Coordinates of C-alpha atoms and ligand atoms in Angstrom, one line a residue:
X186 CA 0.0 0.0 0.0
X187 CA 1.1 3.2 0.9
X188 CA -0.1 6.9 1.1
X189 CA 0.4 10.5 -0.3
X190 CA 0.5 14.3 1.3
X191 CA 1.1 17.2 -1.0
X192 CA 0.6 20.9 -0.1
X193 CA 0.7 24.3 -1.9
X194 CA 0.9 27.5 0.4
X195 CA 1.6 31.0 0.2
X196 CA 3.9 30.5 3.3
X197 CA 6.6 28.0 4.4
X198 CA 4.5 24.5 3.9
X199 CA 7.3 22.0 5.7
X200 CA 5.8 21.6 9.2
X201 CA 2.0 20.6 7.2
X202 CA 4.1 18.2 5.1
X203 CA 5.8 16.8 7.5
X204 CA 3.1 16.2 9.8
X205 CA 0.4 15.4 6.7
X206 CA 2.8 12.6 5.6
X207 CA 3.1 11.4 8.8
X208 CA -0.3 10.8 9.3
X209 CA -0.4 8.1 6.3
X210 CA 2.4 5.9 8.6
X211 CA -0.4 3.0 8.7
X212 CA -0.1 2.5 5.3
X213 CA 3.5 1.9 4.6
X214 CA 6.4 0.6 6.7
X215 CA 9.4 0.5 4.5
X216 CA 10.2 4.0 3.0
X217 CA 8.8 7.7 4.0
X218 CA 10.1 10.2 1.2
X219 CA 9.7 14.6 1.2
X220 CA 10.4 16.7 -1.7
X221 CA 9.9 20.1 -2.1
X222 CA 10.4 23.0 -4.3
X223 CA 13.1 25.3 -2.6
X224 CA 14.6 28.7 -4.1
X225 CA 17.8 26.5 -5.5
X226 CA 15.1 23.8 -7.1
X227 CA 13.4 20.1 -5.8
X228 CA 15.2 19.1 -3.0
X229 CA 14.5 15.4 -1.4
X230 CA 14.6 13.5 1.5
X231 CA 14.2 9.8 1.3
X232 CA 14.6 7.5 4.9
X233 CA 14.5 4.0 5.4
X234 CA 11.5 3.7 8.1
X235 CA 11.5 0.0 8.7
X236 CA 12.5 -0.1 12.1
X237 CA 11.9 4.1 12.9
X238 CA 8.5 5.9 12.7
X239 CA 8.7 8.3 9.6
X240 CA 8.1 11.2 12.3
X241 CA 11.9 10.6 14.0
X242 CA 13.2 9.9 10.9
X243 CA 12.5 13.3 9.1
X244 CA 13.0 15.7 12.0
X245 CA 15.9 17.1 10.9
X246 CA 13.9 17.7 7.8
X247 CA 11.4 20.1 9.4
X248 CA 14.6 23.1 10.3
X249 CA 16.9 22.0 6.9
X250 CA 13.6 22.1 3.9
X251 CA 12.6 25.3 3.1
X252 CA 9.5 25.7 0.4
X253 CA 6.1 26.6 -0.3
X254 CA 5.2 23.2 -2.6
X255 CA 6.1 20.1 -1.6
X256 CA 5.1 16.5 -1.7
X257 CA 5.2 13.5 0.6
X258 CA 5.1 9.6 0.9
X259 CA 4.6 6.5 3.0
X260 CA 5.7 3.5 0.7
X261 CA 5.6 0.0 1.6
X262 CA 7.9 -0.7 -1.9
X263 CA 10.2 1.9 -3.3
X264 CA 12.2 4.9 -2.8
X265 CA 9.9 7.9 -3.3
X266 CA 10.2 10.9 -4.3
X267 CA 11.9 10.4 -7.5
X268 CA 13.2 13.6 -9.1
X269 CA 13.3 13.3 -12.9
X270 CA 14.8 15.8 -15.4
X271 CA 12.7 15.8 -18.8
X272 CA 11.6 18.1 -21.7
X273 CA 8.7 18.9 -19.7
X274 CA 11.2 20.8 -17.0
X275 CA 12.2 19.2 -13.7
X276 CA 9.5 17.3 -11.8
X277 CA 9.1 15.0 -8.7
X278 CA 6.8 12.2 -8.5
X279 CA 5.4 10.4 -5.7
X280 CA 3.1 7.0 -6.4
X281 CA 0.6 5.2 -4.3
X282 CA -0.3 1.3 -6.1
X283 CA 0.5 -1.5 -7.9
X284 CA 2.1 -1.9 -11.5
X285 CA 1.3 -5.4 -12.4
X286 CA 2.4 -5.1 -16.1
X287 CA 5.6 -3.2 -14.8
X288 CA 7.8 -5.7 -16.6
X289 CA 6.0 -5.5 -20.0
X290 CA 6.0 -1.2 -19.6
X291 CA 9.8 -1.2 -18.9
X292 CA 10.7 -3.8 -22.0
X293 CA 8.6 -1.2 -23.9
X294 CA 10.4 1.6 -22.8
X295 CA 13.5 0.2 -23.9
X296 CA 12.5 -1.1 -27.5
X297 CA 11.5 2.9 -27.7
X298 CA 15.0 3.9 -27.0
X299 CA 15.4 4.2 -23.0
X300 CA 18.3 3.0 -21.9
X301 CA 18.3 3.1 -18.5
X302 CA 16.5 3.3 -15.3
X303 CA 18.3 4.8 -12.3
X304 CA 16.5 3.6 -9.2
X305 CA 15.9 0.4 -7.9
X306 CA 12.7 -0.8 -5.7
X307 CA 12.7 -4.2 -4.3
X308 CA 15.8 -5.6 -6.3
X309 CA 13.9 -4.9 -9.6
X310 CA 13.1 -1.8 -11.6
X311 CA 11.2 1.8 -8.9
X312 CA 7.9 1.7 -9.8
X313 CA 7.6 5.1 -9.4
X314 CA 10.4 5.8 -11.9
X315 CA 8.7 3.8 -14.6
X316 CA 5.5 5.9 -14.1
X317 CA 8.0 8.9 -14.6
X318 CA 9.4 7.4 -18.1
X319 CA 5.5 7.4 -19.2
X320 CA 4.8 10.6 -18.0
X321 CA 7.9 12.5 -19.9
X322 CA 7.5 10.3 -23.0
X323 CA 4.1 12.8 -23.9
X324 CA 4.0 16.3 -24.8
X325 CA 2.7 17.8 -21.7
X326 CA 2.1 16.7 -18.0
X327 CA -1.8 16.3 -18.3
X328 CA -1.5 14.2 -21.8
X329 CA 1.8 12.4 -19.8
X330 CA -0.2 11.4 -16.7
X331 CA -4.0 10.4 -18.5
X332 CA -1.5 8.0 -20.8
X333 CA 0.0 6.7 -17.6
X334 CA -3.0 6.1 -16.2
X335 CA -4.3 4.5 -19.5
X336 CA -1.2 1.7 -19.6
X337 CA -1.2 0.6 -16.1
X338 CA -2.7 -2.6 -15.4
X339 CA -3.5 -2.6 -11.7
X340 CA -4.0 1.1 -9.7
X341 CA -1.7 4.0 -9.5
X342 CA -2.5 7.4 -8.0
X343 CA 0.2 10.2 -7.6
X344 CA 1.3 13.3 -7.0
X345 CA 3.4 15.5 -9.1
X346 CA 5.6 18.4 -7.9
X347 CA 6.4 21.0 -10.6
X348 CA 7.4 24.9 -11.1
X349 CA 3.4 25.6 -11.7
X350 CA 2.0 23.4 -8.8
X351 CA 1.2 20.0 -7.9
X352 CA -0.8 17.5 -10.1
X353 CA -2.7 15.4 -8.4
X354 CA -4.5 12.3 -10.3
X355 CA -6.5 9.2 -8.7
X356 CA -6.1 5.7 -9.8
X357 CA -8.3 5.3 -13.1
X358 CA -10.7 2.9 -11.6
X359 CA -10.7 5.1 -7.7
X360 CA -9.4 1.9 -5.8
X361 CA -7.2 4.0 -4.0
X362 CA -8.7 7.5 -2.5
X363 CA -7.0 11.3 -3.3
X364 CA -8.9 14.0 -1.2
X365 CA -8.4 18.1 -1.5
X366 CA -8.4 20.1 1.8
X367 CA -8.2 23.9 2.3
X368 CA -6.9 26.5 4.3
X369 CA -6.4 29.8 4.3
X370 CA -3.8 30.2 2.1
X371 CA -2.8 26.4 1.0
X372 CA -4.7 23.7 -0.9
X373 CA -3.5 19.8 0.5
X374 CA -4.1 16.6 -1.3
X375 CA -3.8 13.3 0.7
X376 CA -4.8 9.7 1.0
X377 CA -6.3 9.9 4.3
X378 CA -8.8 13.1 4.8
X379 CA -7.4 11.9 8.8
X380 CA -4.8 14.0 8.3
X381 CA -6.5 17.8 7.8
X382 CA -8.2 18.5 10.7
X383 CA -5.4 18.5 12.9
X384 CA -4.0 21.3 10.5
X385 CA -6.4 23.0 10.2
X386 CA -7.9 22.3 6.4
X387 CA -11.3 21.3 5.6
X388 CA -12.1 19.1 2.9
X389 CA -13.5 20.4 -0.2
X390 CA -14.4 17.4 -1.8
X391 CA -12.8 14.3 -3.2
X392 CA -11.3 13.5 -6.8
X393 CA -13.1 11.1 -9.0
X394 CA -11.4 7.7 -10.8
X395 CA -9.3 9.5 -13.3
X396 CA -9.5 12.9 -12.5
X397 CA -6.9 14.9 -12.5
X398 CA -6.2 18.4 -11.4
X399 CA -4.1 21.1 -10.2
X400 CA -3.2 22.8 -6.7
X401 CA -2.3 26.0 -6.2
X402 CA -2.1 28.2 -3.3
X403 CA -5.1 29.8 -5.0
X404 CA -7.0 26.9 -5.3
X405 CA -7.6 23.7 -7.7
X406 CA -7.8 23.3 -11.5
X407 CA -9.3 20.3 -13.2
X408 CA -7.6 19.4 -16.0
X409 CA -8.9 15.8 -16.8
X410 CA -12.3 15.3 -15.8
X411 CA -13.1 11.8 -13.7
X412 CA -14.6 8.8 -15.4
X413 CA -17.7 6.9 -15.0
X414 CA -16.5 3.9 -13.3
X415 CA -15.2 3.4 -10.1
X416 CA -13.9 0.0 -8.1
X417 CA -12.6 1.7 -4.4
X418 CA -11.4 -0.8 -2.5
X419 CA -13.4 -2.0 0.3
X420 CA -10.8 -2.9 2.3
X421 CA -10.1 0.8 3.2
X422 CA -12.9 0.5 5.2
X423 CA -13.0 -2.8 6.9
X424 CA -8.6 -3.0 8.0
X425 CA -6.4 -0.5 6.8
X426 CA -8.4 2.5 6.3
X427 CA -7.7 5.2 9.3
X428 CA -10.6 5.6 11.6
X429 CA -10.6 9.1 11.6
X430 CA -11.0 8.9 7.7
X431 CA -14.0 9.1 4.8
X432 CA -14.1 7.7 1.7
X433 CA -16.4 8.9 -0.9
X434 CA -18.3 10.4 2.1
X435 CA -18.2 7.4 4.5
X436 CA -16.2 7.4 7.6
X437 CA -14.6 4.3 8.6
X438 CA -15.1 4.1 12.3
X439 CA -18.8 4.3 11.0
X440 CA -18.6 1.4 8.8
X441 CA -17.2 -0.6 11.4
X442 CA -19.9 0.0 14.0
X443 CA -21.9 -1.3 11.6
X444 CA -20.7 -4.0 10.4
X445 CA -20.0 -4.9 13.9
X446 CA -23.8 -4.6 14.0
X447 CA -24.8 -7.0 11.4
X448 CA -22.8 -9.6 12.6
X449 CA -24.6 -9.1 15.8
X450 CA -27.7 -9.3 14.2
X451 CA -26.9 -12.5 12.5
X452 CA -25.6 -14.1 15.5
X453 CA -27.3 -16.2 18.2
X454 CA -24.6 -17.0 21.1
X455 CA -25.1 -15.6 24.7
X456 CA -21.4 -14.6 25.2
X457 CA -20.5 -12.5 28.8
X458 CA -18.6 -10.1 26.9
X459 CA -17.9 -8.7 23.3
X460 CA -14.3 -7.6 22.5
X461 CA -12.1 -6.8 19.4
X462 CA -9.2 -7.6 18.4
X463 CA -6.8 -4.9 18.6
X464 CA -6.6 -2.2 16.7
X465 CA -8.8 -2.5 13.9
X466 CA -11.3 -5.2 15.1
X467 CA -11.8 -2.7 18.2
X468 CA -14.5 -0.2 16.1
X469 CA -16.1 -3.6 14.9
X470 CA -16.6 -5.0 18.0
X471 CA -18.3 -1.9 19.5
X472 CA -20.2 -1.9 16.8
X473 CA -21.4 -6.0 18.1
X474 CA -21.5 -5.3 21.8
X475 CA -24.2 -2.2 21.2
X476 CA -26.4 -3.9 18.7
X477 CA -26.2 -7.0 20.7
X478 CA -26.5 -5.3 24.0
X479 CA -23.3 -7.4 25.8
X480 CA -20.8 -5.5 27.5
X481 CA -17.4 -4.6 25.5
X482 CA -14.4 -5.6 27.1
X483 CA -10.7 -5.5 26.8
X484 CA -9.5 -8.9 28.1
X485 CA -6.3 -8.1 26.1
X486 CA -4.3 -4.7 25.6
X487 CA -1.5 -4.2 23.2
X488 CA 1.8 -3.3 24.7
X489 CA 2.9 -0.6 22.2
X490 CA 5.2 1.7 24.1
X491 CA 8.4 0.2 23.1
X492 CA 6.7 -2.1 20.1
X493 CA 6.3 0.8 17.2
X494 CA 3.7 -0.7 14.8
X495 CA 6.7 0.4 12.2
X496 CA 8.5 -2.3 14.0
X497 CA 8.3 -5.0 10.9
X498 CA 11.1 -7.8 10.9
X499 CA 11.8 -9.3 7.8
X500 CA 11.3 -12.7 8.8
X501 CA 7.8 -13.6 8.8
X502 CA 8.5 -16.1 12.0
X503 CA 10.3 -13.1 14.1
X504 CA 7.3 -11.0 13.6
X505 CA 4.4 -13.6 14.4
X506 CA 6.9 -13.5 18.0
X507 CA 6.8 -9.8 18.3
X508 CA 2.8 -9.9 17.3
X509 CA 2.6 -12.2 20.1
X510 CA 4.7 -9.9 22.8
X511 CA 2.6 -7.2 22.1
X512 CA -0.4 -8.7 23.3
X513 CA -1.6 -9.1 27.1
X514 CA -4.2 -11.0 28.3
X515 CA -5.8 -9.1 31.6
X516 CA -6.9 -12.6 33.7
X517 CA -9.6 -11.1 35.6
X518 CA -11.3 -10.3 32.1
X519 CA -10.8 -13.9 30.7
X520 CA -11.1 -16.3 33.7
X521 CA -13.9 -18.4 33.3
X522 CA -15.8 -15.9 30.3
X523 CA -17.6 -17.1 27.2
X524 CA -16.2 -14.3 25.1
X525 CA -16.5 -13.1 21.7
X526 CA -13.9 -10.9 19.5
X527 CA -14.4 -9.1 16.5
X528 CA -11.7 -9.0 14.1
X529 CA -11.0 -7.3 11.0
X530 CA -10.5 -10.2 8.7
X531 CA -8.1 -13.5 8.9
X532 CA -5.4 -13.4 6.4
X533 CA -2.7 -16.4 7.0
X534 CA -4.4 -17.0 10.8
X535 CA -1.4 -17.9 12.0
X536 CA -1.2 -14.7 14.8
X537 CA -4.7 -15.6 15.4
X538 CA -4.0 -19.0 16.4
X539 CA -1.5 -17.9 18.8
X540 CA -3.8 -15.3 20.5
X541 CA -6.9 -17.9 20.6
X542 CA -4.2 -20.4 22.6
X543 CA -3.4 -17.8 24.4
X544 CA -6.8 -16.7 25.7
X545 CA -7.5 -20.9 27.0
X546 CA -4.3 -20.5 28.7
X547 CA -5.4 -17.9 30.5
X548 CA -8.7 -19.6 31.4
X549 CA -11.5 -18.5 28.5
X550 CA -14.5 -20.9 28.7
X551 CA -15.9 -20.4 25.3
X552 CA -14.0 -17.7 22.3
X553 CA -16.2 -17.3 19.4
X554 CA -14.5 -15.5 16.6
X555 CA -16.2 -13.0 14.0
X556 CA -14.1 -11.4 11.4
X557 CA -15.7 -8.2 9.6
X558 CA -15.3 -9.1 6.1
X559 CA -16.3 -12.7 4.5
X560 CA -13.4 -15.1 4.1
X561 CA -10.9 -14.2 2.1
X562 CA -10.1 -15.9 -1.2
X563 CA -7.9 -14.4 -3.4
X564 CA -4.6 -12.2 -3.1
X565 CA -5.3 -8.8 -3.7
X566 CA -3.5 -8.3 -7.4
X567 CA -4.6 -4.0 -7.5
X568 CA -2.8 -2.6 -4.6
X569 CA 0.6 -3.8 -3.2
X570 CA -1.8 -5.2 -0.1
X571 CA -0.5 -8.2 0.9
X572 CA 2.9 -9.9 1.6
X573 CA 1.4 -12.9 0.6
X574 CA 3.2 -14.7 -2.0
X575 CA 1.0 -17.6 -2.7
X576 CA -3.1 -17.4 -2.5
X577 CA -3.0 -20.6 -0.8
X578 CA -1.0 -18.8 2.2
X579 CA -4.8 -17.4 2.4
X580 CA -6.3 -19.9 5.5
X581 CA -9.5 -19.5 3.8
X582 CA -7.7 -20.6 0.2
X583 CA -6.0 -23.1 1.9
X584 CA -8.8 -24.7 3.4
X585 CA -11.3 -24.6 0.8
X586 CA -8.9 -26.8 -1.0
X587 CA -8.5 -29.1 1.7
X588 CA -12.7 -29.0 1.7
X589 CA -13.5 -29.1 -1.9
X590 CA -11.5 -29.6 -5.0
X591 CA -14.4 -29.6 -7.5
X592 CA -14.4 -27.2 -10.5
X593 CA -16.7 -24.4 -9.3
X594 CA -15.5 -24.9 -5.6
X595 CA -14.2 -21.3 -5.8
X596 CA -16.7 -19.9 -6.6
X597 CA -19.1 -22.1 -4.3
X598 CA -16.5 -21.2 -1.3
X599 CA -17.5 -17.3 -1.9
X600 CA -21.3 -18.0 -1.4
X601 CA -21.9 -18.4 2.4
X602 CA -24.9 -20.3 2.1
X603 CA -23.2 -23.2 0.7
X604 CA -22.2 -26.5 1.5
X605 CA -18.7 -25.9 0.6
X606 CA -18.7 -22.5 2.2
X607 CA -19.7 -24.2 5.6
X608 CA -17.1 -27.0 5.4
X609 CA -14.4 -24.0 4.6
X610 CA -14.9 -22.6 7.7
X611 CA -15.6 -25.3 10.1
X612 CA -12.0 -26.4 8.8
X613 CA -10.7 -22.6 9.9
X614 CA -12.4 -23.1 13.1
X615 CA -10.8 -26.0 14.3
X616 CA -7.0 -25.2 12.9
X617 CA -7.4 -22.1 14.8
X618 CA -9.2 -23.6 17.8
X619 CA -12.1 -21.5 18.5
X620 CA -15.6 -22.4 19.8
X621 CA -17.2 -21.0 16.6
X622 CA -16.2 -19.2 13.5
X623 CA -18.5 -17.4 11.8
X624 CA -17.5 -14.4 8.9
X625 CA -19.4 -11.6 7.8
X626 CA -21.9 -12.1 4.8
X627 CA -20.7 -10.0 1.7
X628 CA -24.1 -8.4 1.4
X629 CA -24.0 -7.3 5.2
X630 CA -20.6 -5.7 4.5
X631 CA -21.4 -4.1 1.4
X632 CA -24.6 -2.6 3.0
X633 CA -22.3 -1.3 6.1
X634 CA -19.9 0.5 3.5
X635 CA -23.4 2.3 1.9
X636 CA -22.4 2.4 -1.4
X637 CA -23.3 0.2 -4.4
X638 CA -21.3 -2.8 -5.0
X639 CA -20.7 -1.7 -8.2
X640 CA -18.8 1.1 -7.3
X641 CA -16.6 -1.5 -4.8
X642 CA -13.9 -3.4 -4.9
X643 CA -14.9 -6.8 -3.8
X644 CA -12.2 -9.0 -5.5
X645 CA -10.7 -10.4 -2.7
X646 CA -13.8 -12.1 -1.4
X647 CA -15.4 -13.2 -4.7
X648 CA -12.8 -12.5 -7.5
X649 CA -15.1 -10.5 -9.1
X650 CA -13.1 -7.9 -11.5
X651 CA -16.5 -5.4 -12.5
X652 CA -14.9 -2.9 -15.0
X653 CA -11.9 -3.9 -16.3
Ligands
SF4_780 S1 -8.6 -6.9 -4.2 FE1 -9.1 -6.5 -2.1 S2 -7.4 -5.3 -1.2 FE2 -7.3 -5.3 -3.5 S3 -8.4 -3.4 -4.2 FE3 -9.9 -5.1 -4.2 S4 -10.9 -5.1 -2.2 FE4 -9.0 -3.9 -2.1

């Protein structure tokens, strides 16, 4: 994944890029990147933030950048910004997505004479540098960035620093969201609309699949209208969206509540208390315990004083460990309780097994699981979302195989009315040990986002690809 700030004032704009960037750190833990435009030109900044919140890393940056324009970037891939030299004048690019015909575009881009690219993401060619070579192949920025947009297979939204302003464009099918704020003075775009308020803009509205259009201290210029069809991801909502956020006018702490509620309302255990699974199943649990009128609890806390959620080993087993440390059970909460938890989804289940274990060990009578989104069956091939690197590293994948082999078993899996739908998840329930398992219907989450399916992204529950 990953998230954008940009921001064009009349006055110094470092301290709202610094902090607007900062408040996409949920979406990225690899690379945080600032560029802006300073009397001598772009100057960068680019930090490794693996192990270091984004925040410590760039605090020098807030005294040494000077500028009015500048751009910002959480990236979970690549170094961003790239600065790039072209015969549309000096530019900086920062790109939130994922490039799945990257190979294809850069083999392209040589047979039309490139010879080289000068960054590397990820051992292979930056993505956000081969987004650059499409741009300055056209005649202008706008006619650069629509045929960008146009070759991508996947989703790619950016922002563009220039001499006139920053060009802002959303993905062309709106998986990923751009929203404009104001103040006095400046116009911001950004991923999350989270981070505005606590600077003071408002938002003025949100930019369509496609659009593009550019900011100015004196305000916003549409230079490619949006399209027709969108596909946001729904995701946003249900895990990795921030809470304080809205997306096409829909809050996320709102959409958890409620789909909290319709798994309530589907639901017909007695348990003594309703709980979520830290951070993100936490809103969907409320959501539960107030439709179902049972008491919400936190029989565990998360130790996060000394464990940054930055804090990402590379090796997969090292961070189920420190997934593990950072959760404590508070006894007097668990002893003898028939308890139910909320949580956001089950990916690999592997961190969930652990915590379920943990709860018994600790004395739970009953723990009934109930993850916020239906299972989920196929890697997520728009966004970089997941780590995954096989679909069957998906528990639900995994066990729908182990369930069903037939022909249409996929797509029978995805329908939770079904046979092999029920003898998917019965399989989940006992590898992870719980006293029931039971996921959110798709309808239920669709009608707790509010907006019509066709405008969501729903791939990685029912592979359905709507526009294409
Ligand atoms: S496949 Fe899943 S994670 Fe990817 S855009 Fe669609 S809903 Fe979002």
């Amino acid at each position: 994944m990953g998230g954008l700030f940009g921001v064009a004032s009349t006055a110094d704009c470092i301290r709202d890029l610094y902090f607007g960037t900062d408040y996409h750190s949920h979406l990225g833990t690899s690379r945080g990147g600032m560029a802006c435009l300073s009397r001598s030109g772009i100057v960068r900044s680019i930090h490794d933030i693996t192990n270091t919140p984004f925040r410590s890393k760039f605090e020098a940056e807030l005294t040494r950048l000077r500028g009015r324009t500048g751009i910002g970037v959480i990236s979970d891939t690549d170094d961003q910004p790239v600065i790039i030299r072209s015969h549309l004048g000096v530019y900086a690019l920062v790109t939130v997505g994922k490039i799945s015909n990257a190979a294809e575009l850069a083999s392209e881009a040589f047979l039309n004479g490139k010879t080289h690219f000068a960054e590397l993401g990820g051992g292979g060619i930056n993505p956000t540098e081969l987004v650059a070579s499409l741009i300055s192949r056209e005649s202008d920025f706008v006619e650069g960035i629509r045929s960008a947009q146009a070759r991508i297979e996947g989703s790619c939204s950016l922002l563009l620093l220039t001499d006139d302003g920053i060009y802002a464009s959303r993905d062309r099918l709106g998986r990923t969201p751009i929203v404009i704020g104001q103040r006095e003075g400046s116009f911001a775009a950004a991923s999350e609309s989270c981070s505005f308020p606590n600077l003071g803009y408002e938002v003025v509205r949100e930019l369509g699949p496609g659009e593009v259009v550019r900011l100015t201290p004196e305000g916003i210029d549409v230079l490619a209208p949006p399209g027709d069809e969108m596909q946001i991801c729904s995701f946003l909502w249900v895990y990795y969206g921030y809470p304080a956020s809205t997306y096409e006018g829909v809050n996320v702490e709102v959409v958890r509540n409620r789909c909290g509620a319709a798994l309530a309302r589907r639901d017909d255990v007695s348990p003594d208390l309703v709980a979520g699974v830290p951070d993100s199943g936490t809103a969907h649990g409320i959501g539960y315990a107030s439709e179902a009128g049972v008491p919400f609890r936190r029989p565990f806390v998360k130790y996060t004083p000394t464990w940054a959620r930055s804090f990402m080993p590379q090796a997969q087993e090292i961070r189920d460990v420190v997934a593990r440390m950072k959760l404590i059970p508070i006894a007097e909460l668990v002893r003898g309780k028939r308890m139910l938890f909320c949580e956001d989804s089950i990916v690999r289940g592997t961190q969930l097994k652990d915590t379920v274990r943990m709860l018994f060990a600790a004395g739970a009578k009953e723990v009934h699981m109930r993850p916020a989104c239906p299972p989920l069956l196929h890697s997520c091939k728009f966004l970089n979302f997941s780590r995954s690197k096989s679909e069957m590293d998906l528990a639900a994948r995994r066990a729908l195989r182990e369930a069903s082999d037939g022909p249409d078993a996929l797509a029978a899996g995805s329908r939770h009315d079904s046979p092999e739908h029920s003898a998917m998840v019965e399989r989940i329930r006992r590898r992870l040990g719980l006293t029931t398992l039971r996921y959110q219907v798709l309808s239920d989450m669709v009608e707790a986002i509010g907006l019509p399916k066709s405008d969501l992204c729903t791939f990685c529950w029912d592979g359905c690809q709507c526009p294409s």
